[in-house]
GROMACS .gro file of C-alpha atoms in nm:
model
  162
    1UNK     CA    1   5.053  -1.950  -4.164
    2UNK     CA    2   4.789  -2.202  -4.255
    3UNK     CA    3   4.601  -2.273  -4.575
    4UNK     CA    4   4.255  -2.404  -4.648
    5UNK     CA    5   4.281  -2.560  -4.994
    6UNK     CA    6   4.479  -2.588  -5.315
    7UNK     CA    7   4.306  -2.613  -5.651
    8UNK     CA    8   4.517  -2.781  -5.918
    9UNK     CA    9   4.314  -2.650  -6.213
   10UNK     CA   10   4.106  -2.342  -6.134
   11UNK     CA   11   3.929  -2.144  -6.407
   12UNK     CA   12   3.721  -1.919  -6.180
   13UNK     CA   13   3.992  -1.710  -6.014
   14UNK     CA   14   4.187  -1.524  -6.280
   15UNK     CA   15   4.251  -1.558  -6.652
   16UNK     CA   16   4.331  -1.901  -6.791
   17UNK     CA   17   4.381  -2.228  -6.608
   18UNK     CA   18   4.547  -2.161  -6.275
   19UNK     CA   19   4.680  -2.311  -5.957
   20UNK     CA   20   4.496  -2.152  -5.665
   21UNK     CA   21   4.578  -2.152  -5.296
   22UNK     CA   22   4.334  -2.036  -5.032
   23UNK     CA   23   4.505  -1.914  -4.716
   24UNK     CA   24   4.348  -1.957  -4.376
   25UNK     CA   25   4.258  -1.667  -4.148
   26UNK     CA   26   4.072  -1.340  -4.195
   27UNK     CA   27   3.959  -1.068  -3.956
   28UNK     CA   28   3.735  -0.878  -4.197
   29UNK     CA   29   3.437  -1.120  -4.173
   30UNK     CA   30   3.251  -0.957  -4.463
   31UNK     CA   31   2.875  -1.015  -4.462
   32UNK     CA   32   2.789  -1.315  -4.685
   33UNK     CA   33   3.155  -1.386  -4.761
   34UNK     CA   34   3.175  -1.673  -5.011
   35UNK     CA   35   3.462  -1.827  -4.817
   36UNK     CA   36   3.377  -1.781  -4.448
   37UNK     CA   37   3.518  -2.126  -4.369
   38UNK     CA   38   3.863  -1.967  -4.408
   39UNK     CA   39   3.811  -1.706  -4.134
   40UNK     CA   40   3.962  -1.905  -3.848
   41UNK     CA   41   4.339  -1.870  -3.813
   42UNK     CA   42   4.355  -2.214  -3.651
   43UNK     CA   43   4.167  -2.400  -3.925
   44UNK     CA   44   4.305  -2.561  -4.236
   45UNK     CA   45   4.649  -2.717  -4.266
   46UNK     CA   46   5.003  -2.605  -4.196
   47UNK     CA   47   5.175  -2.412  -4.475
   48UNK     CA   48   5.539  -2.514  -4.511
   49UNK     CA   49   5.815  -2.576  -4.767
   50UNK     CA   50   5.648  -2.899  -4.881
   51UNK     CA   51   5.333  -2.704  -4.971
   52UNK     CA   52   5.537  -2.442  -5.156
   53UNK     CA   53   5.707  -2.721  -5.352
   54UNK     CA   54   5.369  -2.881  -5.426
   55UNK     CA   55   5.231  -2.553  -5.562
   56UNK     CA   56   5.546  -2.500  -5.772
   57UNK     CA   57   5.520  -2.852  -5.912
   58UNK     CA   58   5.154  -2.796  -6.004
   59UNK     CA   59   5.263  -2.484  -6.192
   60UNK     CA   60   5.498  -2.683  -6.418
   61UNK     CA   61   5.221  -2.787  -6.657
   62UNK     CA   62   5.225  -2.594  -6.987
   63UNK     CA   63   4.854  -2.519  -6.963
   64UNK     CA   64   4.886  -2.343  -6.625
   65UNK     CA   65   4.871  -1.967  -6.686
   66UNK     CA   66   4.945  -1.857  -6.332
   67UNK     CA   67   4.896  -1.867  -5.959
   68UNK     CA   68   4.596  -1.726  -5.772
   69UNK     CA   69   4.621  -1.648  -5.400
   70UNK     CA   70   4.295  -1.603  -5.212
   71UNK     CA   71   4.165  -1.647  -4.864
   72UNK     CA   72   4.100  -1.593  -4.593
   73UNK     CA   73   4.322  -1.288  -4.605
   74UNK     CA   74   4.658  -1.334  -4.780
   75UNK     CA   75   4.793  -0.996  -4.667
   76UNK     CA   76   4.705  -1.032  -4.298
   77UNK     CA   77   5.022  -1.001  -4.083
   78UNK     CA   78   4.992  -1.372  -3.997
   79UNK     CA   79   4.994  -1.471  -4.365
   80UNK     CA   80   5.192  -1.213  -4.560
   81UNK     CA   81   5.539  -1.360  -4.504
   82UNK     CA   82   5.439  -1.707  -4.623
   83UNK     CA   83   5.245  -1.566  -4.917
   84UNK     CA   84   5.539  -1.343  -5.013
   85UNK     CA   85   5.777  -1.638  -5.005
   86UNK     CA   86   5.543  -1.843  -5.225
   87UNK     CA   87   5.502  -1.556  -5.475
   88UNK     CA   88   5.876  -1.494  -5.489
   89UNK     CA   89   5.955  -1.860  -5.553
   90UNK     CA   90   5.678  -1.881  -5.816
   91UNK     CA   91   5.819  -1.581  -6.005
   92UNK     CA   92   6.174  -1.718  -5.983
   93UNK     CA   93   6.063  -2.049  -6.133
   94UNK     CA   94   5.796  -1.916  -6.371
   95UNK     CA   95   5.872  -1.553  -6.464
   96UNK     CA   96   5.636  -1.582  -6.762
   97UNK     CA   97   5.338  -1.696  -6.549
   98UNK     CA   98   5.135  -1.435  -6.363
   99UNK     CA   99   5.018  -1.407  -6.005
  100UNK     CA  100   4.676  -1.278  -5.900
  101UNK     CA  101   4.593  -1.202  -5.536
  102UNK     CA  102   4.264  -1.111  -5.366
  103UNK     CA  103   4.268  -0.900  -5.049
  104UNK     CA  104   4.030  -0.700  -4.833
  105UNK     CA  105   4.304  -0.441  -4.783
  106UNK     CA  106   4.341  -0.150  -5.023
  107UNK     CA  107   4.641  -0.130  -5.255
  108UNK     CA  108   4.733   0.208  -5.108
  109UNK     CA  109   4.777   0.049  -4.764
  110UNK     CA  110   4.996  -0.237  -4.889
  111UNK     CA  111   5.182  -0.087  -5.186
  112UNK     CA  112   5.515  -0.081  -5.002
  113UNK     CA  113   5.504  -0.449  -4.905
  114UNK     CA  114   5.762  -0.674  -5.074
  115UNK     CA  115   5.491  -0.896  -5.222
  116UNK     CA  116   5.381  -0.621  -5.461
  117UNK     CA  117   5.694  -0.669  -5.672
  118UNK     CA  118   5.582  -1.025  -5.751
  119UNK     CA  119   5.211  -0.962  -5.820
  120UNK     CA  120   5.064  -0.897  -6.162
  121UNK     CA  121   4.700  -0.842  -6.062
  122UNK     CA  122   4.557  -0.740  -5.725
  123UNK     CA  123   4.186  -0.747  -5.651
  124UNK     CA  124   4.153  -0.518  -5.352
  125UNK     CA  125   3.887  -0.401  -5.111
  126UNK     CA  126   3.653  -0.579  -4.876
  127UNK     CA  127   3.348  -0.752  -5.017
  128UNK     CA  128   3.035  -0.540  -4.957
  129UNK     CA  129   2.721  -0.749  -4.986
  130UNK     CA  130   2.501  -0.451  -5.073
  131UNK     CA  131   2.727  -0.382  -5.375
  132UNK     CA  132   2.729  -0.743  -5.497
  133UNK     CA  133   2.671  -0.792  -5.869
  134UNK     CA  134   2.700  -1.129  -6.048
  135UNK     CA  135   2.802  -0.950  -6.369
  136UNK     CA  136   3.127  -0.821  -6.221
  137UNK     CA  137   3.441  -0.985  -6.351
  138UNK     CA  138   3.694  -1.124  -6.100
  139UNK     CA  139   3.537  -0.946  -5.802
  140UNK     CA  140   3.227  -0.981  -5.588
  141UNK     CA  141   3.123  -0.623  -5.521
  142UNK     CA  142   3.140  -0.295  -5.713
  143UNK     CA  143   3.375  -0.125  -5.463
  144UNK     CA  144   3.652  -0.375  -5.534
  145UNK     CA  145   3.920  -0.299  -5.794
  146UNK     CA  146   4.108  -0.527  -6.033
  147UNK     CA  147   4.448  -0.356  -6.043
  148UNK     CA  148   4.737  -0.405  -6.284
  149UNK     CA  149   5.010  -0.396  -6.019
  150UNK     CA  150   5.310  -0.362  -6.253
  151UNK     CA  151   5.160  -0.064  -6.439
  152UNK     CA  152   5.032   0.091  -6.116
  153UNK     CA  153   5.377   0.081  -5.957
  154UNK     CA  154   5.539   0.208  -6.276
  155UNK     CA  155   5.302   0.504  -6.324
  156UNK     CA  156   5.239   0.568  -5.954
  157UNK     CA  157   4.864   0.574  -6.012
  158UNK     CA  158   4.599   0.302  -5.991
  159UNK     CA  159   4.564   0.127  -6.328
  160UNK     CA  160   4.249  -0.085  -6.354
  161UNK     CA  161   4.255  -0.395  -6.574
  162UNK     CA  162   4.009  -0.670  -6.673
   0.00000   0.00000   0.00000
């Protein structure tokens, strides 16, 4: 797995001040993607234990509300193991801090993946340029969903959150 960037204090990708990591590599190639520089699986930098430790250290600040994982495509087979390990370690160290993840996959297609037990919010669905609306919160196009993962898994039905 590779990653494109880490933001130490991000206020655009989830509620509160967050640490954000952008993974490298995506096969969806959505028209007018805001992050097309992350499409290449060979770009960016190597993701390893040092990067996990860096992200965990950044999360130690009291003002950090959580971790945001974006891309590229975090749930692509090339990335999912590294992303799952990061999410697991984050939750072990900061059980009170949430994790948000953006993916082009649908929840229904990934609900049985281990990572779901660590996520609090999942923004799912590919970006569709024709459905873009600047007024949408946390998502780029109207087809995407902002899902409360814990409640969704508990009730076995999609629970939308803000």
